[in-house]
XYZ file of C-alpha atoms in Angstrom:
733
model
C 57.161 13.418 -30.892
C 60.222 15.522 -31.948
C 61.652 15.491 -35.585
C 65.219 14.767 -34.856
C 65.656 12.104 -37.042
C 67.168 14.258 -40.208
C 69.901 15.739 -37.732
C 70.858 12.431 -36.476
C 71.031 11.150 -40.400
C 73.321 13.767 -41.213
C 75.559 13.288 -38.235
C 75.574 9.486 -39.110
C 76.472 9.967 -43.009
C 73.001 9.768 -44.053
C 71.187 12.141 -46.456
C 73.374 14.938 -45.559
C 76.485 13.291 -46.898
C 75.838 14.366 -50.475
C 78.069 17.418 -49.871
C 81.012 15.292 -49.952
C 80.185 13.994 -53.766
C 83.683 14.680 -55.656
C 81.288 15.104 -58.870
C 79.579 17.940 -57.204
C 82.973 19.818 -57.211
C 84.678 22.064 -60.241
C 87.622 20.928 -62.093
C 88.764 17.209 -63.085
C 92.653 17.210 -62.653
C 94.991 15.281 -60.348
C 94.342 17.721 -57.663
C 90.321 17.390 -57.805
C 90.292 13.232 -57.911
C 92.872 13.311 -55.096
C 90.747 15.441 -53.178
C 87.744 13.247 -54.161
C 89.457 10.233 -53.235
C 90.581 11.793 -49.766
C 87.055 12.968 -49.344
C 85.758 9.340 -49.982
C 88.046 7.744 -47.613
C 87.165 10.246 -44.973
C 83.439 9.610 -45.413
C 84.134 5.724 -45.548
C 86.427 6.177 -42.389
C 83.383 8.318 -40.563
C 80.830 5.355 -41.359
C 83.310 2.892 -39.815
C 83.543 5.053 -37.074
C 79.831 5.307 -36.611
C 79.994 1.332 -37.126
C 82.353 1.055 -34.450
C 80.461 3.461 -32.072
C 77.317 1.516 -32.762
C 78.584 -1.739 -32.120
C 80.179 -0.750 -28.754
C 76.647 0.515 -28.136
C 75.233 -2.824 -29.408
C 77.560 -4.709 -27.133
C 76.890 -2.698 -24.091
C 73.156 -3.219 -24.425
C 74.064 -6.926 -24.761
C 75.973 -6.782 -21.664
C 73.163 -4.921 -19.863
C 70.820 -7.421 -20.858
C 72.728 -10.553 -19.582
C 72.874 -8.858 -16.181
C 69.267 -9.407 -15.457
C 66.228 -11.515 -15.811
C 63.378 -9.040 -15.252
C 61.353 -8.646 -18.181
C 60.224 -5.157 -17.808
C 63.870 -4.070 -17.322
C 64.665 -6.014 -20.525
C 61.865 -4.140 -22.386
C 62.582 -0.706 -21.138
C 66.185 -0.911 -22.118
C 65.440 -2.239 -25.583
C 63.002 0.652 -26.130
C 64.911 3.476 -24.695
C 68.321 2.305 -26.558
C 66.694 1.809 -29.895
C 64.930 5.176 -29.850
C 67.917 7.055 -28.764
C 70.465 5.213 -31.177
C 68.511 5.513 -34.378
C 66.833 8.923 -33.539
C 63.305 7.566 -33.831
C 60.270 9.599 -32.439
C 58.677 6.567 -30.970
C 59.733 2.702 -30.278
C 57.760 -0.036 -29.222
C 57.996 -3.685 -28.555
C 54.971 -6.166 -29.029
C 55.132 -9.721 -28.299
C 53.459 -12.484 -29.924
C 50.702 -14.094 -27.818
C 48.204 -16.361 -29.416
C 47.813 -14.888 -33.162
C 48.022 -11.264 -31.354
C 50.839 -8.333 -31.156
C 50.503 -7.398 -27.394
C 52.406 -4.046 -26.612
C 54.792 -4.729 -23.842
C 56.721 -1.704 -23.849
C 57.426 1.822 -25.490
C 59.562 4.962 -25.733
C 58.941 8.172 -27.028
C 55.432 8.609 -26.148
C 53.138 8.990 -23.136
C 51.633 5.768 -21.129
C 48.481 7.575 -21.995
C 48.893 7.393 -25.568
C 50.647 4.070 -25.554
C 47.573 2.642 -23.977
C 45.343 3.723 -26.693
C 47.387 2.043 -29.553
C 45.504 -1.064 -31.052
C 46.161 -4.729 -30.512
C 47.193 -6.051 -33.905
C 47.044 -9.372 -35.350
C 50.177 -11.492 -36.091
C 48.900 -11.290 -39.795
C 48.275 -7.415 -40.138
C 49.772 -4.980 -42.665
C 53.391 -4.464 -42.713
C 53.961 -6.159 -39.247
C 52.540 -9.280 -40.576
C 54.900 -9.428 -43.524
C 57.775 -8.859 -41.203
C 56.606 -11.872 -38.912
C 56.055 -13.951 -41.803
C 59.284 -13.551 -43.638
C 61.518 -13.137 -40.446
C 63.555 -10.357 -41.907
C 63.377 -6.606 -41.116
C 61.757 -4.029 -43.038
C 62.315 -0.358 -43.601
C 59.391 2.030 -44.872
C 60.519 5.240 -45.835
C 56.653 6.548 -45.591
C 54.069 4.286 -44.605
C 51.492 6.853 -45.735
C 52.041 6.174 -49.448
C 51.426 2.215 -48.966
C 48.566 0.048 -49.015
C 48.237 -0.279 -45.340
C 44.819 -0.052 -44.185
C 45.903 -0.654 -40.479
C 47.332 2.796 -40.304
C 43.621 4.085 -40.220
C 43.608 2.482 -36.484
C 46.200 4.717 -35.371
C 44.071 7.922 -36.343
C 43.649 10.203 -33.300
C 46.249 8.361 -31.498
C 49.532 8.866 -33.306
C 50.628 10.128 -36.584
C 53.857 8.692 -37.905
C 55.545 8.157 -41.628
C 58.942 6.496 -41.341
C 58.929 2.919 -39.931
C 61.560 0.188 -39.414
C 60.602 -3.115 -37.944
C 62.594 -6.048 -36.875
C 61.319 -9.405 -35.694
C 62.276 -11.147 -32.517
C 63.603 -14.301 -33.396
C 64.358 -17.174 -31.180
C 65.356 -20.713 -32.780
C 63.752 -19.416 -35.961
C 60.427 -18.811 -34.051
C 59.107 -15.120 -33.928
C 58.399 -14.146 -30.640
C 57.574 -10.617 -31.107
C 58.644 -7.427 -33.295
C 60.902 -4.207 -32.323
C 59.360 -1.247 -34.245
C 60.685 2.510 -34.658
C 58.799 5.258 -36.160
C 59.520 9.117 -37.196
C 56.965 11.804 -37.552
C 58.316 12.673 -40.986
C 59.388 10.237 -43.737
C 62.954 8.649 -43.110
C 65.072 6.944 -45.775
C 66.786 4.345 -43.534
C 70.402 3.449 -43.922
C 71.919 -0.096 -44.200
C 73.465 0.631 -40.616
C 70.066 1.501 -39.009
C 68.907 -2.096 -40.457
C 72.132 -3.596 -39.285
C 71.668 -1.977 -35.625
C 68.256 -2.861 -35.067
C 68.619 -6.704 -36.423
C 71.526 -6.985 -34.004
C 69.329 -5.514 -31.059
C 66.652 -7.620 -31.869
C 68.543 -10.635 -32.046
C 69.895 -10.023 -28.197
C 66.335 -8.774 -27.062
C 64.814 -11.939 -28.428
C 67.215 -13.908 -26.398
C 66.964 -11.808 -23.412
C 63.259 -11.786 -23.572
C 63.077 -15.610 -23.796
C 65.532 -16.422 -21.057
C 63.606 -13.994 -18.506
C 60.215 -15.624 -19.753
C 61.717 -19.404 -18.809
C 63.371 -17.655 -15.436
C 59.754 -16.433 -14.754
C 57.950 -19.367 -15.804
C 60.246 -21.543 -13.741
C 59.750 -19.717 -10.916
C 55.935 -19.418 -11.473
C 55.603 -23.119 -12.273
C 57.771 -23.717 -8.882
C 55.632 -21.675 -7.093
C 52.326 -23.138 -8.635
C 53.482 -26.843 -8.173
C 54.207 -25.917 -4.265
C 50.343 -24.716 -4.372
C 49.600 -27.742 -6.548
C 51.057 -30.223 -3.911
C 49.218 -28.393 -0.936
C 45.687 -28.401 -3.241
C 46.080 -32.121 -3.660
C 46.383 -32.836 -0.091
C 43.354 -30.662 0.608
C 41.609 -32.336 -1.493
C 42.363 -35.652 -0.623
C 41.513 -34.814 2.805
C 38.041 -33.940 1.781
C 35.654 -36.904 3.061
C 32.443 -35.707 1.052
C 31.744 -34.741 -2.986
C 30.513 -31.470 -1.942
C 33.485 -30.694 0.330
C 35.887 -31.787 -2.505
C 34.428 -29.692 -5.020
C 34.684 -26.816 -2.784
C 38.533 -27.457 -2.337
C 38.912 -27.851 -6.156
C 37.095 -24.353 -6.970
C 39.296 -22.422 -3.888
C 42.648 -23.983 -4.853
C 42.019 -23.593 -8.438
C 41.864 -19.936 -7.841
C 44.800 -19.918 -5.763
C 46.884 -21.167 -8.674
C 45.142 -19.513 -11.820
C 43.836 -15.809 -12.026
C 40.072 -16.141 -12.959
C 36.748 -14.529 -12.090
C 34.522 -17.600 -11.761
C 35.454 -21.374 -11.051
C 32.884 -24.357 -11.210
C 33.169 -28.018 -10.715
C 30.743 -30.379 -11.911
C 30.216 -34.437 -11.667
C 28.984 -36.165 -14.269
C 25.906 -38.744 -13.691
C 25.569 -42.211 -15.402
C 22.368 -40.741 -16.825
C 24.266 -37.928 -18.571
C 23.465 -35.000 -16.523
C 26.323 -32.930 -15.898
C 25.723 -31.425 -12.334
C 27.389 -28.432 -10.562
C 28.642 -29.350 -7.084
C 30.539 -26.077 -6.321
C 30.819 -22.505 -7.358
C 33.196 -19.626 -6.473
C 32.906 -16.125 -8.401
C 33.814 -12.568 -8.210
C 32.959 -9.462 -10.255
C 28.957 -9.036 -11.055
C 26.975 -11.421 -12.258
C 29.624 -14.024 -11.581
C 29.257 -13.382 -7.842
C 26.115 -15.666 -7.313
C 24.562 -18.212 -9.762
C 21.651 -20.362 -9.179
C 22.886 -24.053 -9.262
C 19.957 -25.235 -11.205
C 20.802 -22.536 -13.964
C 24.375 -24.094 -14.361
C 22.846 -27.888 -14.608
C 23.648 -29.018 -18.284
C 24.049 -32.340 -20.036
C 26.175 -34.504 -22.380
C 27.069 -32.045 -25.404
C 25.317 -29.029 -24.262
C 27.508 -26.089 -23.664
C 31.309 -25.923 -23.418
C 31.176 -28.063 -19.997
C 28.473 -30.495 -21.487
C 30.975 -30.831 -24.437
C 34.207 -31.518 -22.672
C 31.997 -34.318 -20.479
C 31.080 -35.825 -23.742
C 34.210 -35.714 -25.868
C 36.816 -35.891 -23.017
C 38.873 -32.981 -24.546
C 40.132 -30.035 -23.025
C 39.076 -26.339 -24.114
C 40.942 -23.306 -24.151
C 38.546 -20.897 -25.234
C 39.619 -17.056 -26.196
C 36.262 -15.735 -26.938
C 33.087 -17.446 -25.428
C 30.857 -15.818 -27.579
C 32.534 -16.758 -30.874
C 32.822 -20.395 -30.110
C 29.481 -22.265 -31.404
C 30.059 -24.762 -28.537
C 28.982 -22.586 -25.992
C 25.653 -21.415 -24.342
C 25.071 -18.463 -22.295
C 23.850 -19.430 -18.704
C 20.045 -18.277 -18.256
C 20.017 -14.943 -16.597
C 23.180 -13.807 -17.640
C 24.314 -11.397 -20.322
C 26.783 -12.063 -23.306
C 29.971 -10.389 -22.338
C 33.517 -10.695 -23.517
C 35.095 -13.731 -21.686
C 37.597 -16.496 -21.760
C 37.283 -19.818 -20.628
C 39.356 -23.035 -19.741
C 37.490 -26.394 -19.379
C 39.069 -29.569 -18.654
C 37.675 -33.104 -17.985
C 38.400 -34.851 -14.469
C 39.293 -38.193 -15.724
C 39.422 -41.368 -13.430
C 40.087 -44.805 -14.559
C 39.599 -44.045 -18.429
C 36.217 -42.119 -17.909
C 35.218 -38.745 -17.421
C 33.874 -38.231 -13.877
C 33.703 -34.311 -13.599
C 34.857 -30.801 -15.055
C 36.402 -28.161 -14.170
C 34.934 -24.920 -15.823
C 37.130 -21.514 -15.461
C 35.893 -18.004 -16.882
C 37.380 -14.623 -17.046
C 36.269 -11.525 -18.671
C 38.093 -10.224 -21.547
C 39.484 -11.997 -24.412
C 42.634 -14.114 -24.671
C 42.914 -14.279 -20.964
C 44.264 -17.747 -20.564
C 47.377 -19.222 -22.042
C 48.459 -23.098 -22.891
C 50.459 -23.263 -19.694
C 47.067 -22.507 -17.663
C 45.587 -25.398 -19.523
C 48.478 -27.640 -18.997
C 48.247 -26.711 -15.024
C 44.624 -26.935 -14.730
C 44.757 -30.554 -16.546
C 47.308 -31.464 -14.013
C 44.986 -30.475 -11.189
C 41.884 -31.944 -12.898
C 43.755 -35.638 -12.657
C 44.571 -35.088 -9.076
C 41.100 -33.652 -8.441
C 39.504 -36.656 -10.027
C 41.284 -39.296 -7.646
C 39.906 -37.054 -4.569
C 36.472 -36.950 -5.878
C 36.037 -40.709 -6.607
C 37.453 -41.530 -2.925
C 34.657 -39.043 -1.536
C 32.132 -40.988 -3.877
C 33.268 -44.143 -2.859
C 33.097 -43.178 0.989
C 29.672 -41.507 0.474
C 28.604 -44.775 -1.353
C 29.935 -47.012 1.710
C 27.988 -44.193 4.096
C 24.928 -44.470 1.661
C 25.039 -48.311 1.829
C 25.365 -48.338 5.601
C 22.573 -45.638 5.807
C 20.361 -47.687 3.434
C 20.865 -50.733 5.604
C 20.048 -48.765 8.891
C 17.089 -47.726 7.199
C 15.853 -51.075 6.210
C 16.615 -52.566 9.664
C 15.200 -49.728 11.300
C 11.857 -49.851 9.676
C 11.854 -53.689 9.999
C 12.282 -53.269 13.501
C 9.580 -50.416 14.006
C 7.021 -52.830 11.951
C 7.776 -55.513 13.816
C 6.466 -54.102 16.967
C 2.930 -53.990 15.803
C 0.175 -55.939 14.043
C -2.310 -53.019 13.703
C -2.781 -52.523 9.801
C -2.946 -48.869 10.119
C -0.072 -48.095 12.739
C 2.097 -50.429 10.274
C 1.021 -48.181 7.266
C 1.942 -45.108 9.265
C 5.310 -46.321 9.956
C 5.694 -47.325 6.368
C 4.690 -43.749 5.252
C 6.790 -42.378 7.720
C 9.929 -44.228 6.762
C 9.293 -44.209 3.150
C 9.007 -40.231 3.074
C 12.350 -40.116 4.893
C 14.143 -42.409 2.289
C 13.023 -40.541 -0.742
C 13.069 -36.898 0.889
C 9.371 -36.388 0.107
C 6.829 -34.165 1.868
C 4.343 -36.645 2.146
C 3.262 -40.285 1.831
C 0.224 -42.099 1.593
C 0.070 -46.063 2.011
C -3.294 -47.900 0.686
C -4.755 -51.121 0.241
C -6.138 -52.164 -3.141
C -9.623 -53.533 -2.449
C -9.958 -55.565 -5.589
C -13.471 -57.004 -5.100
C -14.919 -53.291 -4.821
C -12.490 -51.458 -7.436
C -11.037 -49.147 -5.071
C -7.823 -48.076 -3.041
C -8.356 -47.657 0.852
C -6.125 -45.460 2.896
C -4.358 -46.825 5.707
C -1.814 -44.484 6.615
C -0.092 -41.260 6.074
C 2.976 -39.131 6.916
C 2.876 -36.779 8.482
C 0.387 -38.281 10.447
C -3.158 -37.247 10.093
C -6.255 -37.813 12.516
C -8.752 -40.189 10.966
C -11.087 -37.552 9.883
C -8.532 -35.653 7.641
C -7.625 -38.656 5.660
C -9.738 -39.457 2.371
C -11.026 -42.994 3.367
C -10.753 -44.275 -0.102
C -11.147 -43.488 -3.895
C -12.373 -45.509 -6.777
C -9.680 -46.718 -8.986
C -11.450 -46.480 -12.081
C -11.178 -42.765 -12.372
C -7.361 -43.003 -12.085
C -5.745 -45.220 -14.754
C -2.051 -44.333 -14.315
C -2.749 -45.694 -10.423
C -4.483 -48.811 -11.928
C -1.552 -49.114 -14.254
C 0.788 -48.873 -11.284
C -1.250 -51.769 -9.508
C -1.537 -53.918 -12.282
C 1.845 -53.884 -13.934
C 3.510 -53.231 -10.768
C 5.993 -50.396 -12.001
C 7.026 -47.481 -10.713
C 5.604 -44.116 -12.323
C 6.489 -40.316 -11.813
C 3.782 -37.757 -12.453
C 4.952 -34.122 -12.949
C 2.134 -31.442 -12.785
C 3.708 -29.449 -15.577
C 3.992 -32.694 -17.858
C 1.415 -32.226 -20.668
C 1.585 -36.017 -21.018
C 0.609 -36.992 -17.374
C -2.560 -38.397 -16.294
C -4.725 -35.475 -16.141
C -6.737 -37.002 -12.767
C -3.554 -37.064 -11.222
C -2.500 -33.699 -12.035
C -5.342 -32.066 -10.846
C -4.862 -33.811 -7.270
C -1.395 -32.557 -7.436
C -2.375 -29.059 -8.474
C -5.426 -29.244 -5.956
C -3.059 -29.683 -3.199
C -0.381 -27.520 -3.875
C 2.012 -30.350 -4.896
C 4.521 -30.555 -7.868
C 5.426 -34.096 -8.095
C 3.974 -37.588 -7.589
C 5.752 -41.145 -7.251
C 3.768 -44.131 -7.387
C 5.077 -47.438 -6.274
C 3.265 -50.813 -5.793
C 2.990 -52.887 -2.563
C 3.953 -56.350 -3.801
C 3.598 -59.512 -1.381
C 4.177 -63.058 -2.741
C 3.972 -61.662 -6.112
C 0.619 -59.996 -5.992
C -0.113 -56.129 -5.679
C -1.642 -55.534 -2.571
C -1.575 -51.803 -2.058
C -0.045 -48.664 -3.298
C 2.902 -45.989 -1.982
C 2.528 -42.476 -3.097
C 5.200 -39.963 -2.356
C 4.337 -36.338 -2.681
C 6.460 -33.240 -2.916
C 5.937 -29.761 -3.337
C 8.770 -29.287 -5.306
C 10.345 -31.232 -8.306
C 12.806 -33.791 -6.881
C 15.297 -35.637 -8.710
C 15.699 -39.406 -7.811
C 18.681 -41.469 -8.871
C 18.227 -45.245 -9.336
C 20.287 -45.720 -6.099
C 17.702 -43.966 -4.099
C 14.906 -45.624 -6.063
C 16.088 -48.948 -5.531
C 16.453 -48.467 -1.547
C 12.826 -47.295 -1.854
C 11.671 -50.096 -3.744
C 13.296 -52.664 -1.559
C 11.715 -50.816 1.719
C 8.626 -50.827 -0.107
C 9.064 -54.820 -0.547
C 9.762 -55.048 2.774
C 6.697 -53.148 4.007
C 4.354 -55.007 1.979
C 4.952 -58.137 3.689
C 4.654 -56.272 6.950
C 1.493 -54.694 6.022
C 0.190 -57.819 4.614
C 0.968 -60.134 7.818
C -0.842 -57.119 9.958
C -3.877 -57.434 7.757
C -4.046 -60.967 7.969
C -3.593 -61.047 11.638
C -6.450 -58.176 12.005
C -8.563 -60.376 10.184
C -7.925 -63.626 12.177
C -7.936 -61.246 15.492
C -11.285 -59.936 14.021
C -12.539 -63.220 14.093
C -11.211 -64.384 17.830
C -12.612 -60.643 19.076
C -15.688 -60.327 17.606
C -19.003 -62.021 18.135
C -20.233 -63.931 14.801
C -23.765 -62.935 15.337
C -23.770 -59.276 16.085
C -20.325 -58.480 14.702
C -19.731 -56.556 18.000
C -16.544 -57.155 19.891
C -16.764 -60.091 22.538
C -16.317 -60.493 26.118
C -12.617 -61.170 26.105
C -11.803 -58.130 23.669
C -13.960 -55.689 26.234
C -11.749 -56.771 28.865
C -8.578 -56.426 27.185
C -9.530 -53.188 25.336
C -10.937 -51.857 28.477
C -7.500 -52.125 30.462
C -5.915 -50.240 27.368
C -8.378 -47.582 27.946
C -8.237 -47.317 31.667
C -4.307 -47.003 31.249
C -4.510 -44.161 28.585
C -7.202 -42.159 30.720
C -4.981 -42.411 34.019
C -1.882 -40.825 31.629
C -3.878 -38.569 29.743
C -6.094 -37.450 32.950
C -9.091 -37.859 30.625
C -12.588 -39.482 31.682
C -13.844 -42.893 30.949
C -17.263 -44.804 31.010
C -18.661 -48.068 30.758
C -22.199 -49.080 30.191
C -23.740 -52.484 30.625
C -27.081 -53.476 28.994
C -29.101 -56.222 29.663
C -32.410 -56.957 27.492
C -35.369 -57.290 29.709
C -37.567 -60.435 29.561
C -35.430 -61.435 26.586
C -35.928 -65.354 27.729
C -39.504 -64.896 26.881
C -38.893 -64.034 23.630
C -36.678 -66.842 22.863
C -39.278 -69.254 24.665
C -42.188 -67.937 22.937
C -40.733 -67.336 19.153
C -37.920 -69.664 19.229
C -34.120 -69.196 18.952
C -33.676 -68.211 15.323
C -36.249 -65.630 16.034
C -34.117 -64.308 18.938
C -31.098 -64.345 17.269
C -32.635 -62.060 14.568
C -33.813 -59.637 17.475
C -30.401 -59.826 18.792
C -28.843 -58.428 15.432
C -31.754 -55.692 15.436
C -30.825 -54.609 19.005
C -27.193 -54.451 18.025
C -27.719 -52.391 15.296
C -30.235 -49.818 17.104
C -27.290 -49.639 19.446
C -24.543 -49.114 17.093
C -26.841 -46.267 15.687
C -26.383 -44.236 18.874
C -22.791 -44.295 19.366
C -19.952 -42.144 18.445
C -17.169 -43.468 16.183
C -14.851 -43.820 19.088
C -17.206 -45.777 21.291
C -16.312 -49.687 21.503
C -19.931 -51.708 21.895
C -19.475 -55.553 22.609
C -21.946 -58.382 23.063
C -20.871 -59.648 26.768
C -22.922 -62.624 26.580
C -26.219 -64.040 25.745
C -28.618 -60.998 25.586
C -25.976 -58.630 27.633
C -24.211 -55.969 25.984
C -21.054 -53.620 27.233
C -19.991 -50.110 25.513
C -16.869 -48.538 26.502
C -16.974 -44.765 26.229
C -13.634 -43.010 25.815
C -13.278 -39.433 26.700
C -17.084 -39.654 28.467
C -17.491 -38.527 31.965
C -20.564 -39.593 33.883
C -22.919 -36.620 32.336
C -21.776 -37.857 29.024
C -22.158 -41.780 29.924
C -25.874 -40.919 31.220
C -26.574 -39.147 27.857
C -25.380 -42.248 25.897
C -27.518 -44.526 28.111
C -30.498 -42.084 27.538
C -29.936 -42.189 23.930
C -29.668 -45.840 23.719
C -32.893 -46.089 25.819
C -34.717 -43.554 23.676
C -34.425 -45.321 20.448
C -35.822 -48.539 21.612
C -38.685 -46.656 23.439
C -39.679 -45.240 19.828
C -39.080 -48.255 17.787
C -40.237 -51.692 18.680
C -39.020 -54.802 16.629
C -40.879 -55.224 13.291
C -41.795 -59.226 13.469
C -43.852 -58.896 10.230
C -47.105 -61.005 10.766
C -46.685 -61.317 14.360
C -46.907 -57.505 14.616
C -44.440 -55.123 16.639
C -42.536 -56.618 19.729
C -41.520 -53.888 22.152
C -37.892 -54.228 23.565
C -36.982 -52.867 26.958
C -33.367 -52.423 28.345
C -31.798 -51.887 31.571
C -28.482 -50.051 31.712
C -25.968 -49.585 34.507
C -23.167 -46.902 33.964
C -20.050 -46.870 35.665
C -17.331 -43.858 35.162
C -13.336 -43.961 35.888
C -12.007 -43.296 38.549
C -14.826 -42.552 40.750
C -16.467 -46.018 40.429
C -13.266 -47.928 39.796
C -9.595 -47.555 38.989
C -9.509 -50.947 36.553
C -11.510 -52.649 34.308
C -12.787 -55.231 36.078
C -13.822 -52.687 38.796
C -15.483 -50.728 36.368
C -17.516 -53.722 34.712
C -18.288 -54.865 38.129
C -19.901 -51.307 38.807
C -21.855 -50.877 36.003
C -22.977 -54.496 36.355
C -24.124 -54.003 39.698
C -26.173 -50.858 38.760
C -27.642 -52.593 36.162
C -29.194 -55.602 38.093
C -29.978 -53.225 40.749
C -32.291 -51.581 38.117
C -33.635 -54.944 37.641
C -34.292 -56.023 41.010
C -36.147 -52.966 41.636
C -38.909 -54.167 39.718
C -39.593 -51.277 37.512
C -38.510 -48.153 36.135
C -37.452 -45.492 39.125
C -34.177 -43.115 39.512
C -32.950 -42.698 43.189
C -31.904 -39.598 44.739
C -28.764 -40.012 43.078
C -30.729 -38.860 39.856
C -32.382 -41.963 38.436
C -35.367 -41.575 36.195
C -38.463 -42.742 37.219
C -41.447 -43.147 34.785
C -42.970 -45.928 32.424
C -39.666 -46.443 30.454
C -36.529 -48.630 31.425
C -34.161 -47.888 33.921
C -30.595 -46.360 34.102
C -28.565 -46.709 37.308
C -25.396 -44.645 37.845
C -23.481 -47.010 40.034
């Protein structure tokens, strides 16, 4: 900076005017007094001339200020003219922004040096005194005063004289105009008058420019606001409304991060949309953004329904740091979205740096939030309507599917599939509560598993939480990470790689008949609406399952021989027809055995029919012991039996017959005191499609082979491979 202030003061009649003092001239006569009077009048004239010049300059500046509404041009004019007219080494304008004096323009110094000037509080040092009093202040040498703030200028700029005037508009301080000199400066009354007048005109011009900018900005913002409102109202889902809110908000307000939350009835505040830039703001896990009533700025606003304008997020005790992010200087606006008197959501904006948002920003976001709340609730109503329609469709679809079967296991599989789909789980198991044996019997599973992959049953005594669900008919949630959860259930969850289990009872006519177990590999959140749907579906399913079980019981009585427990004649023909169709479609083999007890009439005639019945039961058990799980044995009538062998070709059928004949050859019937009674069988074999293409044909072919063996009068195997010897015969028809 230059030191031109002393020269300027002399020109304006400042310190250099002391040479005109008449007391300093020799002599005291009339001439001397007249000379002094003339000199005094001359100094006064010069002062008046200077005042006139400054007034002219001030009026010119005022006219220039009225011809523009560009704030930067206004700032530049003020600092340049103040620096020039007052002969200062540096001049600044600072504007009040929420308890801070922010540098707006400067003259007499480089941009680099100006950028390093400290940001001052409105109550700091001599500037604070000026703003508090509303009057200008002239300081000859700030270095001699009690001004700690001066240390903040060390290494940036050194100065001594300082002349400061407040910028007042309707008695409200909006800023300060400050002129400094490198050397001490004795400021004159004329200097004070000039800077005061300039500050008055400057305040008016700055205020008018701000009004104009605000009007233009508001007009543009409201135009964007209208289009934003239209876009939000066009969105039909909650997520799309949330995305529209964050995108449109960032069009209106400059921020680094925008988030939209919805408030759940449970008190959870759940993020639905996020958009950010700059470092950690660019991508954040939604689970980390979740909060609850009262937690963090967002939770606080959701609970108290009060908008927040936060200049320093780290300094406000209501805030909390998002996990995985760093504490940085950050400003925030958080506003509630209100609908029908309730907070339905929250909009949260963040920006790096302190004091980045204004009251105008808060007001604008509040207006946007009100419109967003309407769009959000409309989308929610649409979603609820669609959800309800979807739930009804699920119920109808499940009821329709369940009505198509009366097989308990098929019904259980269908129930598992529909319930897993409704809750969004990975697996679902449907079980029957066998009260008499204190166990839970597995009936169905989704995704479907082969019979051998299902755990057939488990003792309920080892799982107290399961027993509680069955006995109390209450729904329970088990989390593998919950230390208070049933250890037995937690062990099962961890063994199978699951995180969560939801158990519901299957209730029919007020009684628990079974259990629904919904399993998930991750922690799932189930709202009351979704849980209510699952309970309704479970109730509907329970009735279908109970009807299927009752039907199976009745059907079992009708399809089974009461003496042996084998299926009966009617069932064999019905089942064989189904197996033939399956064999034709899958191109898989199918065989049928017909068996007849040799000379069984002699047993009845010799020992009586009660003894004969006991022998028939024993024969049935011996036959059952040789069969596969998929084979279907039946008592065809009297002492005649039929066996359906799915997936068995002629060789497999012959092997099955051989196993049966072998067991009877090695194990005679133990008649107690009567001694062992040898039992012999004749067997006929028929294979699809070689011996017949229908069930009736296969039965007839196998029966024909059976009686051909009997007619041969003894064991023999023909050229087709019949066995010969002392044992019973097998005929491949």
